[in-house]
Amino acid sequence: VPVSKEKFKDLFSKIKNSGYEFEQLATAKKILMNTCISSEQAKSILDLFTHDRERLEFLQSASIVMTDKENATVLANELQFSETQKDFLNYISK
């Protein structure tokens, strides 16, 4: 079950306010160690990142704890480059 809307709002705020993208990514990955999220929640966090490198790394971490894994493939479309999209799709197919 994904975290509640209230808890997600708090987690999202922690990630958003943790600094530059590198720090945001580190915070997001740390939070995901103990938190399940939906693909919709993952998309919200994903929008904080501007570069495909961070976006891919976040999606890879998020896909492990995503409650609706069948929707993970849709998130590949959020990546800018087709090569990064392929990398993510290959990752989740394993």
mmCIF file of N, CA and C in Angstrom:
data_model
loop_
_atom_site.group_PDB
_atom_site.id
_atom_site.type_symbol
_atom_site.label_atom_id
_atom_site.label_comp_id
_atom_site.label_asym_id
_atom_site.label_seq_id
_atom_site.Cartn_x
_atom_site.Cartn_y
_atom_site.Cartn_z
ATOM 1 N N VAL A 1 0.854 -1.180 0.000
ATOM 2 C CA VAL A 1 0.000 0.000 0.000
ATOM 3 C C VAL A 1 0.897 1.240 0.000
ATOM 4 N N PRO A 2 0.645 2.181 -0.903
ATOM 5 C CA PRO A 2 1.464 3.397 -0.916
ATOM 6 C C PRO A 2 1.175 4.257 0.310
ATOM 7 N N VAL A 3 2.117 5.130 0.637
ATOM 8 C CA VAL A 3 1.932 6.025 1.780
ATOM 9 C C VAL A 3 0.706 6.902 1.557
ATOM 10 N N SER A 4 0.135 7.367 2.645
ATOM 11 C CA SER A 4 -1.043 8.232 2.570
ATOM 12 C C SER A 4 -0.682 9.573 1.931
ATOM 13 N N LYS A 5 -1.691 10.292 1.497
ATOM 14 C CA LYS A 5 -1.467 11.600 0.879
ATOM 15 C C LYS A 5 -0.765 12.549 1.844
ATOM 16 N N GLU A 6 -1.159 12.511 3.106
ATOM 17 C CA GLU A 6 -0.559 13.393 4.105
ATOM 18 C C GLU A 6 0.919 13.065 4.319
ATOM 19 N N LYS A 7 1.214 11.779 4.472
ATOM 20 C CA LYS A 7 2.600 11.364 4.671
ATOM 21 C C LYS A 7 3.426 11.667 3.417
ATOM 22 N N PHE A 8 2.844 11.430 2.235
ATOM 23 C CA PHE A 8 3.568 11.716 1.001
ATOM 24 C C PHE A 8 3.885 13.203 0.891
ATOM 25 N N LYS A 9 2.940 14.036 1.261
ATOM 26 C CA LYS A 9 3.154 15.480 1.208
ATOM 27 C C LYS A 9 4.361 15.876 2.061
ATOM 28 N N ASP A 10 4.477 15.266 3.233
ATOM 29 C CA ASP A 10 5.605 15.525 4.126
ATOM 30 C C ASP A 10 6.917 15.025 3.507
ATOM 31 N N LEU A 11 6.901 13.806 2.964
ATOM 32 C CA LEU A 11 8.101 13.235 2.341
ATOM 33 C C LEU A 11 8.530 14.057 1.130
ATOM 34 N N PHE A 12 7.554 14.461 0.324
ATOM 35 C CA PHE A 12 7.842 15.268 -0.864
ATOM 36 C C PHE A 12 8.507 16.577 -0.456
ATOM 37 N N SER A 13 7.999 17.197 0.577
ATOM 38 C CA SER A 13 8.556 18.456 1.069
ATOM 39 C C SER A 13 10.001 18.271 1.538
ATOM 40 N N LYS A 14 10.274 17.166 2.236
ATOM 41 C CA LYS A 14 11.636 16.878 2.690
ATOM 42 C C LYS A 14 12.582 16.746 1.505
ATOM 43 N N ILE A 15 12.141 16.048 0.470
ATOM 44 C CA ILE A 15 12.978 15.858 -0.717
ATOM 45 C C ILE A 15 13.204 17.196 -1.409
ATOM 46 N N LYS A 16 12.129 17.919 -1.643
ATOM 47 C CA LYS A 16 12.197 19.183 -2.367
ATOM 48 C C LYS A 16 13.101 20.200 -1.669
ATOM 49 N N ASN A 17 13.075 20.220 -0.358
ATOM 50 C CA ASN A 17 13.822 21.225 0.398
ATOM 51 C C ASN A 17 15.206 20.769 0.840
ATOM 52 N N SER A 18 15.681 19.659 0.307
ATOM 53 C CA SER A 18 16.971 19.134 0.749
ATOM 54 C C SER A 18 18.168 19.692 -0.018
ATOM 55 N N GLY A 19 17.947 20.596 -0.952
ATOM 56 C CA GLY A 19 19.079 21.222 -1.640
ATOM 57 C C GLY A 19 19.052 20.997 -3.134
ATOM 58 N N TYR A 20 20.250 20.883 -3.693
ATOM 59 C CA TYR A 20 20.388 20.677 -5.130
ATOM 60 C C TYR A 20 19.948 19.270 -5.513
ATOM 61 N N GLU A 21 19.879 19.013 -6.799
ATOM 62 C CA GLU A 21 19.374 17.724 -7.288
ATOM 63 C C GLU A 21 20.096 16.529 -6.683
ATOM 64 N N PHE A 22 21.406 16.640 -6.521
ATOM 65 C CA PHE A 22 22.163 15.519 -5.959
ATOM 66 C C PHE A 22 21.667 15.196 -4.553
ATOM 67 N N GLU A 23 21.474 16.236 -3.728
ATOM 68 C CA GLU A 23 20.980 16.031 -2.371
ATOM 69 C C GLU A 23 19.529 15.550 -2.380
ATOM 70 N N GLN A 24 18.736 16.075 -3.306
ATOM 71 C CA GLN A 24 17.344 15.637 -3.417
ATOM 72 C C GLN A 24 17.285 14.152 -3.765
ATOM 73 N N LEU A 25 18.140 13.739 -4.681
ATOM 74 C CA LEU A 25 18.179 12.331 -5.077
ATOM 75 C C LEU A 25 18.586 11.452 -3.897
ATOM 76 N N ALA A 26 19.607 11.873 -3.173
ATOM 77 C CA ALA A 26 20.061 11.096 -2.012
ATOM 78 C C ALA A 26 18.957 10.995 -0.963
ATOM 79 N N THR A 27 18.259 12.088 -0.719
ATOM 80 C CA THR A 27 17.160 12.091 0.246
ATOM 81 C C THR A 27 16.032 11.186 -0.222
ATOM 82 N N ALA A 28 15.683 11.275 -1.494
ATOM 83 C CA ALA A 28 14.607 10.440 -2.044
ATOM 84 C C ALA A 28 14.956 8.958 -1.912
ATOM 85 N N LYS A 29 16.178 8.602 -2.255
ATOM 86 C CA LYS A 29 16.581 7.200 -2.179
ATOM 87 C C LYS A 29 16.571 6.707 -0.737
ATOM 88 N N LYS A 30 16.965 7.567 0.192
ATOM 89 C CA LYS A 30 16.961 7.197 1.609
ATOM 90 C C LYS A 30 15.525 6.966 2.088
ATOM 91 N N ILE A 31 14.620 7.849 1.704
ATOM 92 C CA ILE A 31 13.212 7.723 2.084
ATOM 93 C C ILE A 31 12.605 6.451 1.508
ATOM 94 N N LEU A 32 12.978 6.115 0.270
ATOM 95 C CA LEU A 32 12.402 4.943 -0.393
ATOM 96 C C LEU A 32 12.838 3.617 0.236
ATOM 97 N N MET A 33 13.846 3.662 1.079
ATOM 98 C CA MET A 33 14.281 2.430 1.741
ATOM 99 C C MET A 33 13.180 1.866 2.638
ATOM 100 N N ASN A 34 12.334 2.764 3.170
ATOM 101 C CA ASN A 34 11.319 2.344 4.139
ATOM 102 C C ASN A 34 9.908 2.754 3.741
ATOM 103 N N THR A 35 9.708 3.117 2.472
ATOM 104 C CA THR A 35 8.422 3.674 2.066
ATOM 105 C C THR A 35 7.982 3.101 0.727
ATOM 106 N N CYS A 36 6.740 2.693 0.652
ATOM 107 C CA CYS A 36 6.160 2.269 -0.623
ATOM 108 C C CYS A 36 5.389 3.446 -1.214
ATOM 109 N N ILE A 37 5.510 3.611 -2.515
ATOM 110 C CA ILE A 37 4.822 4.703 -3.198
ATOM 111 C C ILE A 37 4.114 4.172 -4.440
ATOM 112 N N SER A 38 3.189 4.967 -4.943
ATOM 113 C CA SER A 38 2.496 4.621 -6.185
ATOM 114 C C SER A 38 3.262 5.233 -7.356
ATOM 115 N N SER A 39 2.926 4.826 -8.551
ATOM 116 C CA SER A 39 3.570 5.408 -9.739
ATOM 117 C C SER A 39 3.229 6.893 -9.843
ATOM 118 N N GLU A 40 2.042 7.270 -9.421
ATOM 119 C CA GLU A 40 1.644 8.686 -9.443
ATOM 120 C C GLU A 40 2.506 9.498 -8.473
ATOM 121 N N GLN A 41 2.772 8.950 -7.308
ATOM 122 C CA GLN A 41 3.637 9.623 -6.344
ATOM 123 C C GLN A 41 5.067 9.687 -6.868
ATOM 124 N N ALA A 42 5.507 8.621 -7.514
ATOM 125 C CA ALA A 42 6.849 8.602 -8.098
ATOM 126 C C ALA A 42 6.978 9.694 -9.161
ATOM 127 N N LYS A 43 5.937 9.872 -9.955
ATOM 128 C CA LYS A 43 5.955 10.914 -10.986
ATOM 129 C C LYS A 43 6.080 12.290 -10.357
ATOM 130 N N SER A 44 5.402 12.521 -9.259
ATOM 131 C CA SER A 44 5.490 13.812 -8.574
ATOM 132 C C SER A 44 6.921 14.102 -8.135
ATOM 133 N N ILE A 45 7.567 13.102 -7.561
ATOM 134 C CA ILE A 45 8.960 13.278 -7.135
ATOM 135 C C ILE A 45 9.856 13.428 -8.348
ATOM 136 N N LEU A 46 9.611 12.642 -9.368
ATOM 137 C CA LEU A 46 10.416 12.684 -10.589
ATOM 138 C C LEU A 46 10.457 14.087 -11.187
ATOM 139 N N ASP A 47 9.365 14.812 -11.080
ATOM 140 C CA ASP A 47 9.294 16.157 -11.639
ATOM 141 C C ASP A 47 10.244 17.149 -10.963
ATOM 142 N N LEU A 48 10.799 16.766 -9.812
ATOM 143 C CA LEU A 48 11.774 17.628 -9.143
ATOM 144 C C LEU A 48 13.121 17.623 -9.862
ATOM 145 N N PHE A 49 13.377 16.583 -10.630
ATOM 146 C CA PHE A 49 14.687 16.410 -11.273
ATOM 147 C C PHE A 49 14.640 16.874 -12.729
ATOM 148 N N THR A 50 15.704 17.550 -13.151
ATOM 149 C CA THR A 50 15.726 18.068 -14.515
ATOM 150 C C THR A 50 16.577 17.225 -15.456
ATOM 151 N N HIS A 51 17.543 16.499 -14.932
ATOM 152 C CA HIS A 51 18.456 15.733 -15.782
ATOM 153 C C HIS A 51 18.092 14.255 -15.781
ATOM 154 N N ASP A 52 18.200 13.641 -16.935
ATOM 155 C CA ASP A 52 17.869 12.224 -17.069
ATOM 156 C C ASP A 52 18.713 11.332 -16.162
ATOM 157 N N ARG A 53 19.943 11.727 -15.890
ATOM 158 C CA ARG A 53 20.806 10.906 -15.037
ATOM 159 C C ARG A 53 20.150 10.720 -13.661
ATOM 160 N N GLU A 54 19.715 11.819 -13.044
ATOM 161 C CA GLU A 54 19.063 11.745 -11.735
ATOM 162 C C GLU A 54 17.680 11.112 -11.845
ATOM 163 N N ARG A 55 16.977 11.436 -12.915
ATOM 164 C CA ARG A 55 15.636 10.897 -13.105
ATOM 165 C C ARG A 55 15.678 9.369 -13.225
ATOM 166 N N LEU A 56 16.635 8.864 -13.993
ATOM 167 C CA LEU A 56 16.781 7.417 -14.163
ATOM 168 C C LEU A 56 17.139 6.755 -12.836
ATOM 169 N N GLU A 57 18.083 7.319 -12.129
ATOM 170 C CA GLU A 57 18.510 6.739 -10.861
ATOM 171 C C GLU A 57 17.346 6.714 -9.862
ATOM 172 N N PHE A 58 16.571 7.793 -9.836
ATOM 173 C CA PHE A 58 15.410 7.817 -8.951
ATOM 174 C C PHE A 58 14.393 6.757 -9.367
ATOM 175 N N LEU A 59 14.077 6.682 -10.653
ATOM 176 C CA LEU A 59 13.081 5.710 -11.115
ATOM 177 C C LEU A 59 13.504 4.277 -10.823
ATOM 178 N N GLN A 60 14.780 3.999 -10.951
ATOM 179 C CA GLN A 60 15.256 2.658 -10.649
ATOM 180 C C GLN A 60 15.022 2.319 -9.180
ATOM 181 N N SER A 61 15.299 3.282 -8.306
ATOM 182 C CA SER A 61 15.057 3.071 -6.875
ATOM 183 C C SER A 61 13.571 2.972 -6.580
ATOM 184 N N ALA A 62 12.797 3.837 -7.190
ATOM 185 C CA ALA A 62 11.359 3.877 -6.933
ATOM 186 C C ALA A 62 10.656 2.622 -7.445
ATOM 187 N N SER A 63 11.128 2.076 -8.544
ATOM 188 C CA SER A 63 10.446 0.911 -9.122
ATOM 189 C C SER A 63 10.450 -0.282 -8.182
ATOM 190 N N ILE A 64 11.413 -0.339 -7.305
ATOM 191 C CA ILE A 64 11.525 -1.455 -6.356
ATOM 192 C C ILE A 64 10.400 -1.404 -5.322
ATOM 193 N N VAL A 65 10.009 -0.197 -4.915
ATOM 194 C CA VAL A 65 9.002 -0.044 -3.853
ATOM 195 C C VAL A 65 7.660 0.451 -4.385
ATOM 196 N N MET A 66 7.505 0.452 -5.692
ATOM 197 C CA MET A 66 6.261 0.916 -6.296
ATOM 198 C C MET A 66 5.159 -0.122 -6.099
ATOM 199 N N THR A 67 4.007 0.317 -5.626
ATOM 200 C CA THR A 67 2.911 -0.602 -5.339
ATOM 201 C C THR A 67 2.168 -1.029 -6.599
ATOM 202 N N ASP A 68 2.247 -0.232 -7.631
ATOM 203 C CA ASP A 68 1.598 -0.572 -8.902
ATOM 204 C C ASP A 68 2.654 -0.703 -9.992
ATOM 205 N N LYS A 69 3.478 -1.725 -9.844
ATOM 206 C CA LYS A 69 4.623 -1.929 -10.741
ATOM 207 C C LYS A 69 4.214 -2.014 -12.216
ATOM 208 N N GLU A 70 2.980 -2.419 -12.471
ATOM 209 C CA GLU A 70 2.519 -2.504 -13.858
ATOM 210 C C GLU A 70 2.487 -1.141 -14.542
ATOM 211 N N ASN A 71 2.482 -0.064 -13.772
ATOM 212 C CA ASN A 71 2.477 1.295 -14.340
ATOM 213 C C ASN A 71 3.874 1.882 -14.475
ATOM 214 N N ALA A 72 4.883 1.160 -14.044
ATOM 215 C CA ALA A 72 6.252 1.677 -14.093
ATOM 216 C C ALA A 72 6.700 1.961 -15.524
ATOM 217 N N THR A 73 6.249 1.159 -16.476
ATOM 218 C CA THR A 73 6.669 1.364 -17.862
ATOM 219 C C THR A 73 6.194 2.710 -18.400
ATOM 220 N N VAL A 74 5.064 3.187 -17.913
ATOM 221 C CA VAL A 74 4.542 4.492 -18.352
ATOM 222 C C VAL A 74 5.495 5.611 -17.947
ATOM 223 N N LEU A 75 6.172 5.440 -16.814
ATOM 224 C CA LEU A 75 7.090 6.468 -16.329
ATOM 225 C C LEU A 75 8.317 6.627 -17.230
ATOM 226 N N ALA A 76 8.604 5.629 -18.038
ATOM 227 C CA ALA A 76 9.726 5.738 -18.974
ATOM 228 C C ALA A 76 9.522 6.910 -19.925
ATOM 229 N N ASN A 77 8.267 7.216 -20.228
ATOM 230 C CA ASN A 77 7.971 8.340 -21.125
ATOM 231 C C ASN A 77 8.337 9.682 -20.522
ATOM 232 N N GLU A 78 8.572 9.720 -19.226
ATOM 233 C CA GLU A 78 8.948 10.958 -18.548
ATOM 234 C C GLU A 78 10.432 11.278 -18.721
ATOM 235 N N LEU A 79 11.169 10.325 -19.234
ATOM 236 C CA LEU A 79 12.599 10.541 -19.480
ATOM 237 C C LEU A 79 12.779 11.200 -20.843
ATOM 238 N N GLN A 80 13.740 12.105 -20.920
ATOM 239 C CA GLN A 80 13.908 12.914 -22.123
ATOM 240 C C GLN A 80 14.504 12.146 -23.299
ATOM 241 N N PHE A 81 15.495 11.333 -23.035
ATOM 242 C CA PHE A 81 16.228 10.674 -24.117
ATOM 243 C C PHE A 81 15.792 9.218 -24.289
ATOM 244 N N SER A 82 15.694 8.791 -25.531
ATOM 245 C CA SER A 82 15.242 7.428 -25.811
ATOM 246 C C SER A 82 16.207 6.384 -25.235
ATOM 247 N N GLU A 83 17.479 6.694 -25.213
ATOM 248 C CA GLU A 83 18.458 5.757 -24.654
ATOM 249 C C GLU A 83 18.217 5.556 -23.156
ATOM 250 N N THR A 84 17.909 6.637 -22.458
ATOM 251 C CA THR A 84 17.616 6.541 -21.026
ATOM 252 C C THR A 84 16.316 5.785 -20.809
ATOM 253 N N GLN A 85 15.346 6.008 -21.680
ATOM 254 C CA GLN A 85 14.084 5.272 -21.599
ATOM 255 C C GLN A 85 14.343 3.778 -21.737
ATOM 256 N N LYS A 86 15.177 3.409 -22.706
ATOM 257 C CA LYS A 86 15.512 1.996 -22.919
ATOM 258 C C LYS A 86 16.213 1.419 -21.701
ATOM 259 N N ASP A 87 17.133 2.198 -21.120
ATOM 260 C CA ASP A 87 17.850 1.743 -19.928
ATOM 261 C C ASP A 87 16.867 1.433 -18.793
ATOM 262 N N PHE A 88 15.891 2.308 -18.603
ATOM 263 C CA PHE A 88 14.914 2.092 -17.538
ATOM 264 C C PHE A 88 14.046 0.872 -17.832
ATOM 265 N N LEU A 89 13.571 0.761 -19.056
ATOM 266 C CA LEU A 89 12.734 -0.383 -19.410
ATOM 267 C C LEU A 89 13.496 -1.702 -19.261
ATOM 268 N N ASN A 90 14.769 -1.681 -19.631
ATOM 269 C CA ASN A 90 15.602 -2.886 -19.439
ATOM 270 C C ASN A 90 15.744 -3.196 -17.948
ATOM 271 N N TYR A 91 15.920 -2.158 -17.134
ATOM 272 C CA TYR A 91 16.087 -2.339 -15.698
ATOM 273 C C TYR A 91 14.844 -2.984 -15.090
ATOM 274 N N ILE A 92 13.666 -2.477 -15.418
ATOM 275 C CA ILE A 92 12.456 -3.005 -14.782
ATOM 276 C C ILE A 92 12.024 -4.355 -15.362
ATOM 277 N N SER A 93 12.554 -4.713 -16.521
ATOM 278 C CA SER A 93 12.191 -6.011 -17.094
ATOM 279 C C SER A 93 12.949 -7.162 -16.430
ATOM 280 N N LYS A 94 13.963 -6.839 -15.650
ATOM 281 C CA LYS A 94 14.766 -7.886 -14.988
ATOM 282 C C LYS A 94 14.134 -8.319 -13.690
#
